PDB file of N, CA and C in Angstrom:
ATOM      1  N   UNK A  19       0.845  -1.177   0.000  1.00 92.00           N
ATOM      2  CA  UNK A  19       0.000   0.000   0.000  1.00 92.00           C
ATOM      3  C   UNK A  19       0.890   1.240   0.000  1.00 92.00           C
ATOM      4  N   UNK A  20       0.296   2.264  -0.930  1.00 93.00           N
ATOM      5  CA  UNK A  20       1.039   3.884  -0.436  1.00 93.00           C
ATOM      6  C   UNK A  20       0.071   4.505  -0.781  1.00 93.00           C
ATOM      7  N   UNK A  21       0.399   5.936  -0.221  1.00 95.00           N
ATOM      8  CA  UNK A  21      -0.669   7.211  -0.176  1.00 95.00           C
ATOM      9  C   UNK A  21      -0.310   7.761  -1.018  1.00 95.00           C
ATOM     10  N   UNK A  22      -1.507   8.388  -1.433  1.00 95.00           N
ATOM     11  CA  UNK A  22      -1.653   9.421  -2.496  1.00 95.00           C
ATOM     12  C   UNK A  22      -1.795  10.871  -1.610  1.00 95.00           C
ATOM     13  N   UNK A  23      -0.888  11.684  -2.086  1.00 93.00           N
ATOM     14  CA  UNK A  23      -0.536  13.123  -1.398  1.00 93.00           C
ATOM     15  C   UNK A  23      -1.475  13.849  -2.276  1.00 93.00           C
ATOM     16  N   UNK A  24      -1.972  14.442  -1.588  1.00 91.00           N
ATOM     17  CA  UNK A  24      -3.083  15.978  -2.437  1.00 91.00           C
ATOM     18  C   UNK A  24      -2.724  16.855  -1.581  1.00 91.00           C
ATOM     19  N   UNK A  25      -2.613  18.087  -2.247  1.00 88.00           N
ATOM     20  CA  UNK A  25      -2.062  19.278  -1.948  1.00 88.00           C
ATOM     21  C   UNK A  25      -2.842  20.334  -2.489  1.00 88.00           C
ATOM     22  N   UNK A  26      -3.634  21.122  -1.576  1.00 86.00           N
ATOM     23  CA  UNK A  26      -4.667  22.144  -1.843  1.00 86.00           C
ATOM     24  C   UNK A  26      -4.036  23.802  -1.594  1.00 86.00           C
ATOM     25  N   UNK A  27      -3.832  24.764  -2.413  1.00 83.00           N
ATOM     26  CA  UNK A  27      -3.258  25.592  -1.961  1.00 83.00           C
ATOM     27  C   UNK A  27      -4.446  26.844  -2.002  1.00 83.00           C
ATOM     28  N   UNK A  28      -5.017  28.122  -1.041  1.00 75.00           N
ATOM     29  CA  UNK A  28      -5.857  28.557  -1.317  1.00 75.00           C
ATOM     30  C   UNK A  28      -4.935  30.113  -1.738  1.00 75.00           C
ATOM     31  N   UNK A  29      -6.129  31.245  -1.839  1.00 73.00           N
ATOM     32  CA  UNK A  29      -5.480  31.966  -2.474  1.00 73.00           C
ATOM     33  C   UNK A  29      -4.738  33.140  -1.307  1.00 73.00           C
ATOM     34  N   UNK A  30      -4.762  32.935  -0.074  1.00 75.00           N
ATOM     35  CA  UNK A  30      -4.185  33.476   0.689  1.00 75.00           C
ATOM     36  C   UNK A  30      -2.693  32.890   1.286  1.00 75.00           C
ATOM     37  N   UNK A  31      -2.041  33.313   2.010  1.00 72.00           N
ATOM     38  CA  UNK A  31      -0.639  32.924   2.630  1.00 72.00           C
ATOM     39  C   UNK A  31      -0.945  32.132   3.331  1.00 72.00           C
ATOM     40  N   UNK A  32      -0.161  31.043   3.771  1.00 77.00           N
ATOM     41  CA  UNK A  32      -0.644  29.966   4.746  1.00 77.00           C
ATOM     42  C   UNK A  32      -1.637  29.326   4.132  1.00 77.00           C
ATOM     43  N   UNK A  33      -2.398  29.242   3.275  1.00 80.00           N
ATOM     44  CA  UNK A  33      -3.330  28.466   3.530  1.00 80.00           C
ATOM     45  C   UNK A  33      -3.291  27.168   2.607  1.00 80.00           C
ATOM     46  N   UNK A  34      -2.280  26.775   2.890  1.00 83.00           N
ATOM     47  CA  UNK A  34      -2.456  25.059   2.177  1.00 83.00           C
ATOM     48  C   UNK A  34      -2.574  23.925   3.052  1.00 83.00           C
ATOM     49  N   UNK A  35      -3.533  22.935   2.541  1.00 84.00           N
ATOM     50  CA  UNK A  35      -3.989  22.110   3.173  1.00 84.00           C
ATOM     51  C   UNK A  35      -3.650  20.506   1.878  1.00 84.00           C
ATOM     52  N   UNK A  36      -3.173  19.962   3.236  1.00 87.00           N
ATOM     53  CA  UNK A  36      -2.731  18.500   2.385  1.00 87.00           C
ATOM     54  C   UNK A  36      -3.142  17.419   3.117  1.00 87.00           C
ATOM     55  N   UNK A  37      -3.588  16.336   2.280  1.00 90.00           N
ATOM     56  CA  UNK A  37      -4.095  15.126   2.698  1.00 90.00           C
ATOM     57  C   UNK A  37      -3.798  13.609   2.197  1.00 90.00           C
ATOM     58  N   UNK A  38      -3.542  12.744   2.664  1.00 93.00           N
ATOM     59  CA  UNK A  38      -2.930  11.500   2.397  1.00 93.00           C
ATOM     60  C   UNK A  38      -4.261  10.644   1.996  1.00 93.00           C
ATOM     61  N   UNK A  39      -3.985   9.735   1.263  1.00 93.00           N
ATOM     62  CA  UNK A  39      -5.160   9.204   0.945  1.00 93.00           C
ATOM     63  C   UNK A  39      -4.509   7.397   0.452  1.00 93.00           C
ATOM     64  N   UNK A  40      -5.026   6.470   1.222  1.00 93.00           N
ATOM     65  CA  UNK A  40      -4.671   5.124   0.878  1.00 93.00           C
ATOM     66  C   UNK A  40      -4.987   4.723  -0.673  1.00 93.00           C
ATOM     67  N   UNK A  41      -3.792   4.272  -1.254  1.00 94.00           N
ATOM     68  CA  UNK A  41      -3.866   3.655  -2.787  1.00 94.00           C
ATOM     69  C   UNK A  41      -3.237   2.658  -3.342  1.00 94.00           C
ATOM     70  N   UNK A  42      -3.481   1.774  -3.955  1.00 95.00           N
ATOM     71  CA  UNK A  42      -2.537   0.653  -4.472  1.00 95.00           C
ATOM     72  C   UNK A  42      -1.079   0.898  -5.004  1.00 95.00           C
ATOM     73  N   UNK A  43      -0.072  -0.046  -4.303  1.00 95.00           N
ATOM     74  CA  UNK A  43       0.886   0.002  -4.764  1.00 95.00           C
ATOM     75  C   UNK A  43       1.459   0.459  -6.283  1.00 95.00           C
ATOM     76  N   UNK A  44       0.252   0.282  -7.101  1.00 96.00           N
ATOM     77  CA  UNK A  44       0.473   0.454  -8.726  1.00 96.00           C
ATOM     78  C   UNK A  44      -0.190   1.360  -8.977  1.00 96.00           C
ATOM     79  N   UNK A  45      -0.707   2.262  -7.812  1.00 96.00           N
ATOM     80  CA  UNK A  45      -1.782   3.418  -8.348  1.00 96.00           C
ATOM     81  C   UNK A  45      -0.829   4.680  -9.182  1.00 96.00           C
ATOM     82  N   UNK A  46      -1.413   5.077 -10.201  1.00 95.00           N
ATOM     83  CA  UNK A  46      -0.853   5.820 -10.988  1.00 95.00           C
ATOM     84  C   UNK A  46      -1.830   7.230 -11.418  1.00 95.00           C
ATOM     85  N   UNK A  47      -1.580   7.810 -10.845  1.00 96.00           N
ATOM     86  CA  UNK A  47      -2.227   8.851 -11.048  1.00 96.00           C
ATOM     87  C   UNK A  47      -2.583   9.694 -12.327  1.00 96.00           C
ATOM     88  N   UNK A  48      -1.213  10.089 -13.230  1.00 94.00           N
ATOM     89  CA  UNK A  48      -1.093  10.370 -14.238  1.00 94.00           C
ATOM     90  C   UNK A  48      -1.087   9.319 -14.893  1.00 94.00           C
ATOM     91  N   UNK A  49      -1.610   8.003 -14.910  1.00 96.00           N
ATOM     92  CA  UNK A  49      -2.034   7.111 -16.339  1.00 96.00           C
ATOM     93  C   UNK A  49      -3.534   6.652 -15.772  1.00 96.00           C
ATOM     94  N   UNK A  50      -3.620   5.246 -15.515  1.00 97.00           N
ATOM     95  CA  UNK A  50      -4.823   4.355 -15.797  1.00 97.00           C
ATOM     96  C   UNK A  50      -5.365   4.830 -14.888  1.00 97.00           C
ATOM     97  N   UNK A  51      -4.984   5.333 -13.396  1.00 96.00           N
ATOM     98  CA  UNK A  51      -5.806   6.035 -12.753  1.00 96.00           C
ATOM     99  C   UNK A  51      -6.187   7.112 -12.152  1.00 96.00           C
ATOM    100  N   UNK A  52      -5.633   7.779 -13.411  1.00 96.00           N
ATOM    101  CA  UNK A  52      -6.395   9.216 -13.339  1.00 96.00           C
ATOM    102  C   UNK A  52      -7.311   9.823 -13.248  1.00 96.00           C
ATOM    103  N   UNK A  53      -8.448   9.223 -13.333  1.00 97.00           N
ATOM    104  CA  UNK A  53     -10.099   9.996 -13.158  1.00 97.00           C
ATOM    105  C   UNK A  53     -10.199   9.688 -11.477  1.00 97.00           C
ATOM    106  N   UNK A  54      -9.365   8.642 -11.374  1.00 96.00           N
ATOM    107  CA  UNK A  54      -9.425   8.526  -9.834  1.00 96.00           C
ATOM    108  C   UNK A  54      -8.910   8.924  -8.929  1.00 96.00           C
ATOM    109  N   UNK A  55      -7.550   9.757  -8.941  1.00 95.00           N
ATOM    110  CA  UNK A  55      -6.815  10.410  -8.488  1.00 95.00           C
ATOM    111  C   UNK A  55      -7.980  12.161  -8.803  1.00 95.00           C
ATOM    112  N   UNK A  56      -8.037  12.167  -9.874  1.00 94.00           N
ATOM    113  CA  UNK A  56      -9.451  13.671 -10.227  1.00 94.00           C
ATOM    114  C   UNK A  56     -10.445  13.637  -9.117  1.00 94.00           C
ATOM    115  N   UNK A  57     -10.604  12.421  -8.985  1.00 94.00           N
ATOM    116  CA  UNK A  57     -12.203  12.372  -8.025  1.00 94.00           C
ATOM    117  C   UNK A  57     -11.645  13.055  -6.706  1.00 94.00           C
ATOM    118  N   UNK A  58     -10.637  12.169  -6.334  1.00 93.00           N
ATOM    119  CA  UNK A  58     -10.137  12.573  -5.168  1.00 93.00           C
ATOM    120  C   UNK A  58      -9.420  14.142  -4.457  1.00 93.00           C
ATOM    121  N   UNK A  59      -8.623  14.099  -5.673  1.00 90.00           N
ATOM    122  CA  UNK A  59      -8.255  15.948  -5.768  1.00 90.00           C
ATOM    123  C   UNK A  59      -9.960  16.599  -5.549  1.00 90.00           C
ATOM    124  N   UNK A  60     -10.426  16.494  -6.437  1.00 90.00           N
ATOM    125  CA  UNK A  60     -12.130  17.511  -6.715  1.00 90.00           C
ATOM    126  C   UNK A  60     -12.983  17.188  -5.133  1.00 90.00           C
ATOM    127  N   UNK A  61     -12.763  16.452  -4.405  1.00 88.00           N
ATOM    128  CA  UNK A  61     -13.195  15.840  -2.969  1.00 88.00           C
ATOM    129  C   UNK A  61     -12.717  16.761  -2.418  1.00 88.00           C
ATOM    130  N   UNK A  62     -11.472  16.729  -2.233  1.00 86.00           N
ATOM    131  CA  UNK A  62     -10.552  17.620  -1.190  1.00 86.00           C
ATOM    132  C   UNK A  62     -10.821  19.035  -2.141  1.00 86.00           C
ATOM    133  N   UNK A  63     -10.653  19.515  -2.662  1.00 84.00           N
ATOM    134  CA  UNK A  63     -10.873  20.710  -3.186  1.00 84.00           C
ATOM    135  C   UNK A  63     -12.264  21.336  -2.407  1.00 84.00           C
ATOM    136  N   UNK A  64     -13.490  20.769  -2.677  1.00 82.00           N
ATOM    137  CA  UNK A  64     -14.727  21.264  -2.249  1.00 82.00           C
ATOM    138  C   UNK A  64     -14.827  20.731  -0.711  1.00 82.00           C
ATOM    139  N   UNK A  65     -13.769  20.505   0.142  1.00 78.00           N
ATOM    140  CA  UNK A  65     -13.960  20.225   1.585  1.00 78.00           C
ATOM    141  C   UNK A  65     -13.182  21.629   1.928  1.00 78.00           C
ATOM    142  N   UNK A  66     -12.283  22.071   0.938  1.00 77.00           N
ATOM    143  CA  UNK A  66     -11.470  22.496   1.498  1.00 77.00           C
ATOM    144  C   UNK A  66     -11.909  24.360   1.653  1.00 77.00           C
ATOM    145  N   UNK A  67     -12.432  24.291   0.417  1.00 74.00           N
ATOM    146  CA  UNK A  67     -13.086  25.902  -0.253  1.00 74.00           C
ATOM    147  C   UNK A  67     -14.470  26.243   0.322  1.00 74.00           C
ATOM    148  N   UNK A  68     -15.047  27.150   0.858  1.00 68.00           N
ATOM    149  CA  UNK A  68     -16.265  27.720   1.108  1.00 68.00           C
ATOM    150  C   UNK A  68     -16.423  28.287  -0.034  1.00 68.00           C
ATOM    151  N   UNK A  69     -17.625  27.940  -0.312  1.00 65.00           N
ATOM    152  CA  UNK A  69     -18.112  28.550  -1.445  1.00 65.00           C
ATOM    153  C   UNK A  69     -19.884  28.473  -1.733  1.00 65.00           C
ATOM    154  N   UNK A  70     -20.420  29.134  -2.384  1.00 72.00           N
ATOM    155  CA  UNK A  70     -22.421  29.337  -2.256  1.00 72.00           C
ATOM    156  C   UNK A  70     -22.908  30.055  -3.050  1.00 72.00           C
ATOM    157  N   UNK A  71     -24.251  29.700  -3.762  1.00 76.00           N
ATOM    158  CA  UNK A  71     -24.471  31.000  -4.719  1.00 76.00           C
ATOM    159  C   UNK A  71     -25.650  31.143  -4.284  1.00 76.00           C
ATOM    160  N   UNK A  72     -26.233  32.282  -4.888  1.00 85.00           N
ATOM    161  CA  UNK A  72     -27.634  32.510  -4.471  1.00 85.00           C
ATOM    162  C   UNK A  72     -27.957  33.773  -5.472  1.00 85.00           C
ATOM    163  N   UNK A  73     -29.060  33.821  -5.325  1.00 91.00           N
ATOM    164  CA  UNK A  73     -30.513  34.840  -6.670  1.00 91.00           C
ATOM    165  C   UNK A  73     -30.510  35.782  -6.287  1.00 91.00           C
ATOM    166  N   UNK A  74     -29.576  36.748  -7.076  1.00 88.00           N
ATOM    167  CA  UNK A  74     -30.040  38.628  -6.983  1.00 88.00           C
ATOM    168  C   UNK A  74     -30.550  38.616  -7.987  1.00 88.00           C
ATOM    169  N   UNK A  75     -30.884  40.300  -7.460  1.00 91.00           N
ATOM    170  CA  UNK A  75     -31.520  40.798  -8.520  1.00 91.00           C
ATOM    171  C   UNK A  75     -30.614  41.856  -9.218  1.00 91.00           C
ATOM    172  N   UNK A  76     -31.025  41.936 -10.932  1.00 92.00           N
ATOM    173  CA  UNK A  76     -30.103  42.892 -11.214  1.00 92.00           C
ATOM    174  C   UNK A  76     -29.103  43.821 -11.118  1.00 92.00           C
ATOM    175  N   UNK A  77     -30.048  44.952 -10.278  1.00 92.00           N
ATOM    176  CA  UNK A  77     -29.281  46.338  -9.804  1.00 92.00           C
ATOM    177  C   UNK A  77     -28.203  45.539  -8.645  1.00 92.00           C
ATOM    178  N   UNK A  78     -28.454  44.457  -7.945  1.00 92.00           N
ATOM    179  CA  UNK A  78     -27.307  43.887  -7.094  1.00 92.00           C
ATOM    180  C   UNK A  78     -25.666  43.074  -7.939  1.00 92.00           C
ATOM    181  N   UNK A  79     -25.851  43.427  -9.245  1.00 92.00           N
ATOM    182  CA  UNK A  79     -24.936  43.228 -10.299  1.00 92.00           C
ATOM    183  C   UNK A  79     -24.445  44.155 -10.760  1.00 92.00           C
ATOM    184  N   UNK A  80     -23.133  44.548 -10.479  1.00 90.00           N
ATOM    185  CA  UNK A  80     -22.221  45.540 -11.099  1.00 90.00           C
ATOM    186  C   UNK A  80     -22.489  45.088 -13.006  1.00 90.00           C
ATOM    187  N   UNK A  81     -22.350  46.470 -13.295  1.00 91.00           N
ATOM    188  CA  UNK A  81     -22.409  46.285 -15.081  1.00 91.00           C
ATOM    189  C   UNK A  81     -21.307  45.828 -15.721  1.00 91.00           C
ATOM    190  N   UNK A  82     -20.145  46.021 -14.803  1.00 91.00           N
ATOM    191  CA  UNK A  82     -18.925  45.089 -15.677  1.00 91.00           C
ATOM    192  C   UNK A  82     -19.116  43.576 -15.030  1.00 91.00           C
ATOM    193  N   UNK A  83     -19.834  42.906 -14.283  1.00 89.00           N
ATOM    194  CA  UNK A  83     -19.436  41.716 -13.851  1.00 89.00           C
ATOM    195  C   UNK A  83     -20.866  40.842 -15.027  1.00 89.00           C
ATOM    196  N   UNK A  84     -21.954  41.394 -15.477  1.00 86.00           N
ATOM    197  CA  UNK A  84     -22.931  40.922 -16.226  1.00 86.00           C
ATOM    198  C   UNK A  84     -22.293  40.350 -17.243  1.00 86.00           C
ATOM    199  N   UNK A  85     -23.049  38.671 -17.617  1.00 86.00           N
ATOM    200  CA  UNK A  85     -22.616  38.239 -18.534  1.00 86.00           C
ATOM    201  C   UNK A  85     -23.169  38.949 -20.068  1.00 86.00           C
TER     202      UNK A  85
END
């Protein structure tokens, strides 16, 4: 067995967060198991980030940020 290292860095100083994660001796991240190593990064990513959206209304939209 070895761990798979993920490494989350946010956009402030200090703020990286890393996590070990159990994987097969032959786990390969960059080949055959890469969507699986993705899953796992995209896991830790959204544990790691606060984040939320929610319904304004217009005038609560700056005119340069409108799509």
């Amino acid at each position: 067995m070895k761990y798979l290292k993920v490494s989350v860095s946010g956009p402030y100083i200090n703020t990286e967060r890393v996590s070990y994660h159990e994987v097969d001796d032959d786990f390969d991240p960059e080949g055959k198991d890469e969507k699986v190593a993705d899953e796992i990064l995209e896991g830790d990513v959204w544990e790691y980030v606060d984040s939320w959206y929610e319904v304004v209304d217009p005038e609560d939209v700056p005119e340069y940020e409108r799509p």
